[in-house]
Amino acid sequence: MEEAMSTFDAENTESHGEYGADQIQILEGLEAVRKRPGMYIGSTSSRGLHHLVYEIVDNAVDEALAGYCDTIEVVINPDNSVTVTDNGRGIPVGINHKAGIPAVEVVFTILHAGGKFGGGGYKVSGGLHGVGASVVNALSDWLEVDICSDGKIYRQRYERGKTMYPLKVVGECDPEKTGSKITFKPDATIFQETTVYDFDILKQRLREMAFLTKGLKIILRDTREENPQEKTFHYEGGIREFVSYLNRSKTPLYDDILYFEGEKNNVFVEVALQHNDSYTESVYSFVNNINTPEGGTHLVGFRNAITKTFNDYARNNKLLKDSEANLSGEDIREGMTAIISVKIEDPQFEGQTKQKLGNSEARGAVDSVVSEQLTYYLEQNPAVAKTICEKSILAQRAREAARKARELTRRKTALEGMSLPGKLADCSDKDPKNCEIYIVEGDSAGGSAKKARSRATQAILPLRGKILNVEKARLDKVYANAEIKAMITAFGTGIHEDFDISKLRYHKIIIMTDADVDGAHIATLLLTFIYRFMPELIKQGYVYLAQPPLYKLEKNKNVWYAYSDEELDRILREVGRDQNNKIQRYKGLGEMDAEQLWETTMDPEKRILLRVNMDEETESEVDLTFTTLMGDKVEPRREFIEENAKYAKNLDI
């Protein structure tokens, strides 16, 4: 029996030998980060690359929040490494008894180590998982840290997370001077997409950080040869100035920026708000200086307070009749720009990505601070209160009108047979994954596109003329517009609160306009509409721009298409410049016959599509850009054009 047993055993282990106890790998500390970077920084694209800087800056901002640091300097060096210097207390250099190595080495080489857990060092902090500094170190080719403390400069270097030498003293500094200087170079083997820092992306986020920490000075400097520049962000007014910055391109309804601050249940609350004459709401919420794009308990508390306080005021002061319904939250928030910033000792987020706050105490704290202070404010400033209430009552009426208009536009059930718009040439395939819809300007291009398309998967919706600029129109107007109605019906998702991405009928929405100024304008109007009414489509990457060719070159019966001047130049160099070249510049899509249009712009094998994308992190900037360009005010638009004119191409001059 024993014998039989042992042979069975041997066989068994041999056949499954690849998976024994030694096959279970233990990823030691930072190796885990290098193996799965996405888990720690979200992605290894440009977004993750910039995230490294924020992790280090966040730590410096935490020093500022604790009251020890007032200047942070971020420098992009010529080799695309980044140096972050702060004048805080400096990372401790003493020996950490538990690990037996200096504290600075612990911070950079051990995951989940930091001063944010014990409660002693920091009251509030943006860092949550204690992985910031060590993750940056793990994902860098090299990282050097210099610390000024007790009149000495300490230095340590790491390469790919490994310590190169023990912490050493490399010089002296003023005994009064303290702080840390961290330089790191991201590892190109991890960030394969790009390791080049973008000044503008950093600028947006650092500006946001400076707004949220009043009095903190953040200097961003680019020392790369091609484009040296410097920006300083320093706002004494904190989030008040943030609101006025976001409202630059709009006309405020009143001069004051309402500002409330207070502390309740250990939650420090700051809120700033102002209404403007637009119809969109821009409310941004932050916890310990970190943006929470999905809101959370602090946002719920804010909304409750706003709705309740304004309704009470409007009722007590007879601005709302007894017979009229209460104002809804969205009516009051129409045209409101607000920043909600809370500081909490122990923030609980829903999900690893810190997009939504879950602390229940935040809700009550924001609610009580805002309700109380807003009630006082409205009592003391009846003119402002009346302005806001009147705007909200108008919004309520418009919403009613819009609701009625919307009920007419809603795609009814099959029984009622609300058909698709008449001008839409739909595709026969019913699986949205395979389908695409081309939005084309004018019937002439629409005609060629209908002939050219692949019937199974490509739908064509021609639009007449320029669609309505939704930035300047109220909802009821938007719904009544035939072109917009046609788009809403064709996409099938509904808009605003009825929006349901699962009902999207096409997974590619392709905007195909002429390659001239008018075409660009129509594309912008369409993007404004999609961004304002169905932003999810852009966030999830369903919206594209088609690239029609600019030139056609014929020579000895061969045909080439060029999509830019550079490309034309390249083709001409290849085929030679002589008398046989016939070059045609396309003014518009209508000049192409169906065959050419298919070849160049619609054939999935050959066409060029540009995907329209946006990040949560840059949402406030995207918002600002749309209002600047599409809103009423001329001055900010002029500034924008002056700043960005150098990037403009393909102008019809």
C-alpha angles and dihedrals in degrees: 000000000000091000093052090049096053095049090051089051094051092049092049095053093046096053093050095033096125092071109052132138093280092057091072102094122210109210104215114223111286094019086073090058093050090048096049107021093157091067091061105034103022099244143358094236125099088290093060091044091058091042089068090064092049091052091057094040090049089060091052091047089053087059088052092049089052087054100248104103133049105168130052122180123198117190127185104211124213092258091053092255114133130224120202116189126182134176096221126120092291122240108293113264097192120110114274103226096209095054097028092225132093114287092241091059090049091053093052102038108033122068119231093020121129145113093265101083108060096052095230105095102041133030094195130007140175094217109088111171099038091232100108105101097034092049092052089049093049092052097045129092086222137346129197126194126195120188128190111208134147093355095305133103113224122196138189132173130204130188117205088340096310119120111242098195139350117274108283139185111246103173149332133275138182108295089229093055119093135165146096133266118197124186121183138169116210115237111253092206089065101035095050096158096060141335094187115111119226113221093205095054091051090044093058095050096042090049088054091050092051091051091052096050107051116215094018114126117212119186119194117193129182112200097176111126100236095057118012110182140150135206129185121202117195122149121179090183092056114193093002087068090045090060093047089048091053091046094051094108096043133067111249115226092221135013102240123087105215110229127184129177134170145132128245131166090356092303115122110210129197122177130174125179143166133174123230134188096261125099100232129090119225110188119162124187130200137186117200087342094306117122114239103201092182093050115217136188095334091056092047090052091050093050093048092051094047095048095045097044096048093046091050091049094047091049096046093048094045094242086127117049119228090247094054122091121248118272111259121231094251091053091056092044094051107123093003122141111195140166120202115191122178129180116207130178096222112020117196114202128194105237129004094273096070093232099133131037117226104182108124094205091062091066095055093042096053091041095053097042093049096041094050099044095039091053089055092046094051092047091052096042106042093164093058090043091052092048092053094045092049092050090049092050090051089049090051091054092046089050090054091050090046092050091054091047091047094052087059093050097045113114102249125213122281091262093062089045101215097181129214116266113291096237094052114105098204126204123244098229109090099196107101091209090068097038130092131182123212116208105205131186116238133354097269094063087037090058094052091044092052090052094044101045129103099247096210098061110009123081122188126210113183115201123204116232124319117337123230117285098240092194089074101037135079122237099260090056091049094054093048092056109105096211093051092044089054091052094047091050094045095050091048096205098107118221141262112354092359091055112128116173093197089069093058107131098200127039092203119052105186121192107208115186135152117282092245136091095273091049090052089050093052091048089052092050090051092048090049089054094048092044094051099040107026107018092157090071089063095040092053093046102246096129122086139172118223117225111218115195120259098207141029119203122196124189128163091342093307118119130208130180124210124200096193141018090256091054092049088051091051093049091049091052089052099047097033128245113263143124095286094068114107109193122188123187112209113224093185146352091259089072092065123082119229094265094053092046091053093047096049109029112013110036105102089214097058110018127104116229126185115208116220109223140172137185128224088231094062096042096113090052093048089050091051092049092054093048091045094051102034103029131091104261116096102192099065089044091054090050091050092051092047091052096045103033091101090066095053117113138177096031117172100236 
